[in-house]
Short mmCIF file of N, CA, C and O in Angstrom, two decimals:
data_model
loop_
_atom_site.label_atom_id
_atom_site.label_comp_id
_atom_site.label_asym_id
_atom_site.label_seq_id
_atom_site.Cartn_x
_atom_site.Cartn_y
_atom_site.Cartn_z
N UNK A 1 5.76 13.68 -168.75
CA UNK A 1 6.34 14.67 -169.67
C UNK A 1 5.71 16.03 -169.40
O UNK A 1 4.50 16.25 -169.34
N UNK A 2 6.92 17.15 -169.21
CA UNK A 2 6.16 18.47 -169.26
C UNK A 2 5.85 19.07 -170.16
O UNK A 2 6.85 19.07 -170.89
N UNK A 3 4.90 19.74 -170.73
CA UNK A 3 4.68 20.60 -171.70
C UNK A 3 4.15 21.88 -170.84
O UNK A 3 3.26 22.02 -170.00
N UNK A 4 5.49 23.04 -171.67
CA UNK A 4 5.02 24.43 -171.10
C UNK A 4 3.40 24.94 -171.83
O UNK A 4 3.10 25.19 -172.99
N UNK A 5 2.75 24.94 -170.80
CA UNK A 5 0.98 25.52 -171.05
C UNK A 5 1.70 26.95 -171.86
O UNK A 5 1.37 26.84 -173.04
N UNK A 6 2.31 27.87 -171.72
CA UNK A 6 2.38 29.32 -172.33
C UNK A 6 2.31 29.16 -173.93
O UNK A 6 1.91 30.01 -174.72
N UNK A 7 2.80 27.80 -174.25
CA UNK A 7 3.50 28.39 -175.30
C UNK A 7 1.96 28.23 -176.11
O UNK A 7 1.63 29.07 -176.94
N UNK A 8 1.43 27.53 -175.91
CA UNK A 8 -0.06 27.40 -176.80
C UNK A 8 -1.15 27.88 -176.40
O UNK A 8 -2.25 27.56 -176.85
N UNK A 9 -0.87 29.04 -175.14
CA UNK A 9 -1.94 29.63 -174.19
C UNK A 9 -2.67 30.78 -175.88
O UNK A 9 -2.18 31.56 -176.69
N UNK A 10 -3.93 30.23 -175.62
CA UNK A 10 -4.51 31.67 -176.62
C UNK A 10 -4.92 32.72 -175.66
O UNK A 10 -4.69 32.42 -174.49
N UNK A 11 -5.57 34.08 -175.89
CA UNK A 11 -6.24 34.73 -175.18
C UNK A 11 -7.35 34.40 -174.44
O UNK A 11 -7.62 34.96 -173.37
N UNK A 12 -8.01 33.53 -174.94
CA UNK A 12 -9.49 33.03 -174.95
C UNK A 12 -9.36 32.12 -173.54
O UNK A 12 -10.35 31.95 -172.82
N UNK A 13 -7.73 31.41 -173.14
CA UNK A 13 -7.53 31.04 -172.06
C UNK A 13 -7.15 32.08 -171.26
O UNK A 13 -7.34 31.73 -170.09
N UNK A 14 -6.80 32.95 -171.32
CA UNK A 14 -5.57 34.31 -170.29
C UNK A 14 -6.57 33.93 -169.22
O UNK A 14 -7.70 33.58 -169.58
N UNK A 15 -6.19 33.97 -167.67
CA UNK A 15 -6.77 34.41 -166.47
C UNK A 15 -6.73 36.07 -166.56
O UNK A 15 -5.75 36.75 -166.88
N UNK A 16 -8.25 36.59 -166.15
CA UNK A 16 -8.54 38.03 -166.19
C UNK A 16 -7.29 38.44 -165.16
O UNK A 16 -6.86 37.65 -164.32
N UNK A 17 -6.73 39.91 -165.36
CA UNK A 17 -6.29 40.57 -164.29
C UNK A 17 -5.11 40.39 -164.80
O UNK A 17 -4.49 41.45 -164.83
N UNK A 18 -4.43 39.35 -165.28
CA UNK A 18 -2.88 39.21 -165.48
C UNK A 18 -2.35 39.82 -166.62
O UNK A 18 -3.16 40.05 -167.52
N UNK A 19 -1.69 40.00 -166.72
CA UNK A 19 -0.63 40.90 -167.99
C UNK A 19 -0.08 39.95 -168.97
O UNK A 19 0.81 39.26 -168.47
N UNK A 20 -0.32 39.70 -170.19
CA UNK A 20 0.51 38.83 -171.20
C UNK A 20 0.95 39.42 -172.37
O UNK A 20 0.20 40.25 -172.90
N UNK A 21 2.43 39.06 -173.10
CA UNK A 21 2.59 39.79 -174.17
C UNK A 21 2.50 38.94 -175.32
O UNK A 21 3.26 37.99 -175.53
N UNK A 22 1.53 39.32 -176.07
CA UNK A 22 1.37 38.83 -177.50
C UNK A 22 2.82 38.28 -178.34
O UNK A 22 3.92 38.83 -178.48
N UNK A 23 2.15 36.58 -178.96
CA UNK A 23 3.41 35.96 -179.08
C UNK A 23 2.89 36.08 -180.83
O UNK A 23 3.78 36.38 -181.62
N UNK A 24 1.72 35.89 -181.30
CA UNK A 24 1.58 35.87 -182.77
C UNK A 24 -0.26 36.28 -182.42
O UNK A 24 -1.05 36.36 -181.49
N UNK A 25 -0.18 36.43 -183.88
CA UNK A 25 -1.93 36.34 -184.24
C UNK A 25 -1.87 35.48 -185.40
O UNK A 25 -1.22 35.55 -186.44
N UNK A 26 -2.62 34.73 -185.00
CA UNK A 26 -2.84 33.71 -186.36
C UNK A 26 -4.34 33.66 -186.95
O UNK A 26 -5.40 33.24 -186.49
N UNK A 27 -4.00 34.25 -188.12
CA UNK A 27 -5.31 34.43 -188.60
C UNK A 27 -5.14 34.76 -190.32
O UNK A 27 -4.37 35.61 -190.79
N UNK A 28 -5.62 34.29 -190.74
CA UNK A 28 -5.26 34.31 -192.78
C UNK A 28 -6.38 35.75 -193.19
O UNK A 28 -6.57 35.60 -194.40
N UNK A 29 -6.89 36.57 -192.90
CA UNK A 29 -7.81 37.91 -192.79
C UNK A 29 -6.57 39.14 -192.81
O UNK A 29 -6.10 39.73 -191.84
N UNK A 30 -6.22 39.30 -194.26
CA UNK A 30 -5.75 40.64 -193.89
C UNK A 30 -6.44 41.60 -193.06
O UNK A 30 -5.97 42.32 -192.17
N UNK A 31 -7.72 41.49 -193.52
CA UNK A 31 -8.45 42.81 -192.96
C UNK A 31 -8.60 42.76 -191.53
O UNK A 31 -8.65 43.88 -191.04
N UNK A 32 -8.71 41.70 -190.62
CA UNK A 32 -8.55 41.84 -189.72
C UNK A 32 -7.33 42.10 -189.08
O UNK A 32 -7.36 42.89 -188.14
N UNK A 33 -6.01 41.47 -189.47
CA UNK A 33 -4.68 41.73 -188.96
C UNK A 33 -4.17 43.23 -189.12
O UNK A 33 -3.28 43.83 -188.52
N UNK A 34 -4.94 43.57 -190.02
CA UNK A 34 -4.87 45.62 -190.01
C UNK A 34 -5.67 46.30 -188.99
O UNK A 34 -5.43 47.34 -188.38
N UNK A 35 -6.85 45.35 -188.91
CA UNK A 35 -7.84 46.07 -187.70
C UNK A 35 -7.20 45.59 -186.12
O UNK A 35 -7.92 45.96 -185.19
N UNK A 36 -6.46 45.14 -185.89
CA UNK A 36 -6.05 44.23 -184.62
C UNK A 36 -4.43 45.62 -184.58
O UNK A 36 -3.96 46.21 -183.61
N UNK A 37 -4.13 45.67 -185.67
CA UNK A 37 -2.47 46.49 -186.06
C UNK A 37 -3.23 47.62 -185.42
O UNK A 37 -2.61 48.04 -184.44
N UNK A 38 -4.47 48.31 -185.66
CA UNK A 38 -4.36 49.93 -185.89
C UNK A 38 -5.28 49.81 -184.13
O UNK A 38 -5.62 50.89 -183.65
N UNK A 39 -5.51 48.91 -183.57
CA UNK A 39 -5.79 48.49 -181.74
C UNK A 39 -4.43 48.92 -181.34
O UNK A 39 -4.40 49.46 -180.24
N UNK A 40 -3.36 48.82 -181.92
CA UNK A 40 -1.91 48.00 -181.18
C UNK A 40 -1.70 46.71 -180.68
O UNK A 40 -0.73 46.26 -180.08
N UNK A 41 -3.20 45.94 -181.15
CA UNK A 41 -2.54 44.63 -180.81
C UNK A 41 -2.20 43.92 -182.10
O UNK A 41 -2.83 43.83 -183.15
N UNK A 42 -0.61 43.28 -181.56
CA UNK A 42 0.40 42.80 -182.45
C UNK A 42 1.44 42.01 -181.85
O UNK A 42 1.06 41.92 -180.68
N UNK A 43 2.62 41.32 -181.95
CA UNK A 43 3.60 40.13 -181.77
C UNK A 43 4.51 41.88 -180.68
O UNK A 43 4.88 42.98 -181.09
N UNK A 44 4.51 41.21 -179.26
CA UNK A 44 5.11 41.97 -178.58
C UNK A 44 4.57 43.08 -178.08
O UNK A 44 5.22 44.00 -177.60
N UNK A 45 3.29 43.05 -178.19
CA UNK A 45 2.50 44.31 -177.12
C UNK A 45 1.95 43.48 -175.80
O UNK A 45 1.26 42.46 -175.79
N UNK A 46 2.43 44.14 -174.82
CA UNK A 46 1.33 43.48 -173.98
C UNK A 46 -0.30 43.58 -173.54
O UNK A 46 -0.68 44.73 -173.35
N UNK A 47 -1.01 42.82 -173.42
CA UNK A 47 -2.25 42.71 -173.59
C UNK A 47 -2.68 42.07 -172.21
O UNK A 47 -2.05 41.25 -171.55
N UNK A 48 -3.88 42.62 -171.95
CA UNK A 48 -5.09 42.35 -170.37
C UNK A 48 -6.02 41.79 -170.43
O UNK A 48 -6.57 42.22 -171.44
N UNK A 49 -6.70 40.97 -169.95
CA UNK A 49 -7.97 40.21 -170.16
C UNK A 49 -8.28 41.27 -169.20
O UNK A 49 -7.35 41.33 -168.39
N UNK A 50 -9.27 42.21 -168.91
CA UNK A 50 -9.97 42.85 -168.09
C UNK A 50 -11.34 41.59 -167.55
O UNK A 50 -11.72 41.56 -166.38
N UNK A 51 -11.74 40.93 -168.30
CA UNK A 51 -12.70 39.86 -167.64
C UNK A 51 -13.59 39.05 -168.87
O UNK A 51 -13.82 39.68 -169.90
N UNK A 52 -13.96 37.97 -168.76
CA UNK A 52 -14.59 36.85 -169.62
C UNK A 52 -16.08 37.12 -169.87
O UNK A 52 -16.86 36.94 -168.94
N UNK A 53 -16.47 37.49 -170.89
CA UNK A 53 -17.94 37.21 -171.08
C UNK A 53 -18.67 36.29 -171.91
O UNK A 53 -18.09 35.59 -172.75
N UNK A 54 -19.61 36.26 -171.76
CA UNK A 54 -20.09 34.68 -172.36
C UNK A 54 -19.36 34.43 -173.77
O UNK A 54 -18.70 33.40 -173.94
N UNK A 55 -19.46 35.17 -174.52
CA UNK A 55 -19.20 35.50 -175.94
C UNK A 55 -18.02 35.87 -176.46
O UNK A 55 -17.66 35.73 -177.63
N UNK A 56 -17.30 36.42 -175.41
CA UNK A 56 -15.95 36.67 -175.38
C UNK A 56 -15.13 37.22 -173.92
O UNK A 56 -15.26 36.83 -172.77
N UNK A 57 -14.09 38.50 -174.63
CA UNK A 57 -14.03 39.43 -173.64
C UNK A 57 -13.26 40.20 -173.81
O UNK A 57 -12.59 40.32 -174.84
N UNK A 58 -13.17 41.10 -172.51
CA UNK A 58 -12.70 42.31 -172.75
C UNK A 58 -11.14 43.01 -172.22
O UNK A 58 -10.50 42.95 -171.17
N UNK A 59 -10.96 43.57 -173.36
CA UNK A 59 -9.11 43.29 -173.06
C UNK A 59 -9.01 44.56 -173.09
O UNK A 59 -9.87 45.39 -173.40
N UNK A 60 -7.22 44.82 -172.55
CA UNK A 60 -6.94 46.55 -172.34
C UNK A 60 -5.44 46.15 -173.75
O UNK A 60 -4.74 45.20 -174.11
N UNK A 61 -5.59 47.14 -173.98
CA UNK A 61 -4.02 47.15 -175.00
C UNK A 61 -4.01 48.92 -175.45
O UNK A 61 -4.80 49.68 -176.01
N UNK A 62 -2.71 49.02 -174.85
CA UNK A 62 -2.21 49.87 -174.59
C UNK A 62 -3.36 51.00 -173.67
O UNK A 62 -3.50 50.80 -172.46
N UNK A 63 -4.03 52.02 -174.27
CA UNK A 63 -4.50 52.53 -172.90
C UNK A 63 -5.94 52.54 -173.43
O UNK A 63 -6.62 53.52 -173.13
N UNK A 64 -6.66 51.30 -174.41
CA UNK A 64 -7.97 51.35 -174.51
C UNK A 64 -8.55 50.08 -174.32
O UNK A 64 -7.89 49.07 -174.59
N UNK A 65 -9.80 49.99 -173.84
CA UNK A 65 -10.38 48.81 -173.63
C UNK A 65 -11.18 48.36 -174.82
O UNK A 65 -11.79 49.24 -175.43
N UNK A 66 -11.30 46.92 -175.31
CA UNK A 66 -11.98 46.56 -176.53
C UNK A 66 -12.79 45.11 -175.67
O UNK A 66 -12.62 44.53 -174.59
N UNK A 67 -13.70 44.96 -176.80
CA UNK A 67 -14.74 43.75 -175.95
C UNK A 67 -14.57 43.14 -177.55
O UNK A 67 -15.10 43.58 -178.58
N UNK A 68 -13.64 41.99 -177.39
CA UNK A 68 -13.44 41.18 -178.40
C UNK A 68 -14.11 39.14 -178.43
O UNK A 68 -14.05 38.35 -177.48
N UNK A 69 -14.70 38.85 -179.91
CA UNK A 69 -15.34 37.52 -179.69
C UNK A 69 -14.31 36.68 -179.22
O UNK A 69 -13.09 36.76 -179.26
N UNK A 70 -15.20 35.75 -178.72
CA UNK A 70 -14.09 34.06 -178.42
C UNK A 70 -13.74 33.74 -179.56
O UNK A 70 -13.02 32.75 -179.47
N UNK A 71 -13.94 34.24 -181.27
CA UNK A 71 -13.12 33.78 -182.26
C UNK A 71 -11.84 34.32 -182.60
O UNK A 71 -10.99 33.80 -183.32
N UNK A 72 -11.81 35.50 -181.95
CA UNK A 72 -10.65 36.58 -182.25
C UNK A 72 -10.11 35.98 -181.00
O UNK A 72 -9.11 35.30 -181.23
N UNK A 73 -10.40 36.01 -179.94
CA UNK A 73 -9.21 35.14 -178.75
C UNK A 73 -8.50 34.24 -179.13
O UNK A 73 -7.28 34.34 -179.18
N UNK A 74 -9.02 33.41 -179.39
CA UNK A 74 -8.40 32.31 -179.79
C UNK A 74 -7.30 32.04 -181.25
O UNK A 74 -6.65 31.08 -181.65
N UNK A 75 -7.58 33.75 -181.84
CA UNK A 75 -6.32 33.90 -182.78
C UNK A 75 -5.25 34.40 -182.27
O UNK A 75 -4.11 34.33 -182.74
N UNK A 76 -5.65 35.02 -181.11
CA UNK A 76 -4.57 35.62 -180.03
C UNK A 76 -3.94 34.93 -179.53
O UNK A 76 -4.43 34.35 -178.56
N UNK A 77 -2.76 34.70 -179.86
CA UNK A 77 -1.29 33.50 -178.94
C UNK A 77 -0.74 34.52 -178.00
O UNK A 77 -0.18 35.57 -178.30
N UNK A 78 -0.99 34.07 -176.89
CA UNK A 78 0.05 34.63 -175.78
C UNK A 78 0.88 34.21 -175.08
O UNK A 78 1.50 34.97 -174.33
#
C-alpha cells in the first residue's frame, strides 16, 4: 500500500535546500499562530529549510531568515 509521505511531511522533516508550501499549522496557541501570521508563515506561503540544527532550524519565509525549535517544526505541515 502507498501512502503519499507529503501529506503528513512536518517541517521538522523538510530536506534543507528545497522549497515547500505550507499546508496548515497546527497548534491550539493563539499567541503563537499570530507570531508565525506576522513571520508570513501561514496555509499557502512557501517556506525553506535553510539547514537542521540540533535543536531545530532555520527557515527562509518570504525574504527573512528565522531559527525556529523542533517544537514549532513539527506544528509546521508541509
Amino acid at each position: 500500500m502507498y501512502i503519499d509521505q507529503e501529506l503528513l511531511m512536518t517541517l521538522k522533516d523538510a530536506e534543507a535546500g528545497k522549497e515547500y508550501m505550507i499546508k496548515s499549522i497546527e497548534t491550539d496557541d493563539e499567541e503563537l499562530d499570530a507570531f508565525l501570521f506576522s513571520l508570513g508563515c501561514y496555509s499557502g506561503e512557501p517556506i525553506t529549510v535553510i539547514s537542521h540544527l540540533k535543536g531545530g532550524c532555520v527557515v527562509s519565509i518570504k525574504d527573512g531568515r528565522y531559527n525556529i525549535d523542533n517544537q514549532l517544526a513539527e506544528a509546521i505541515i508541509i
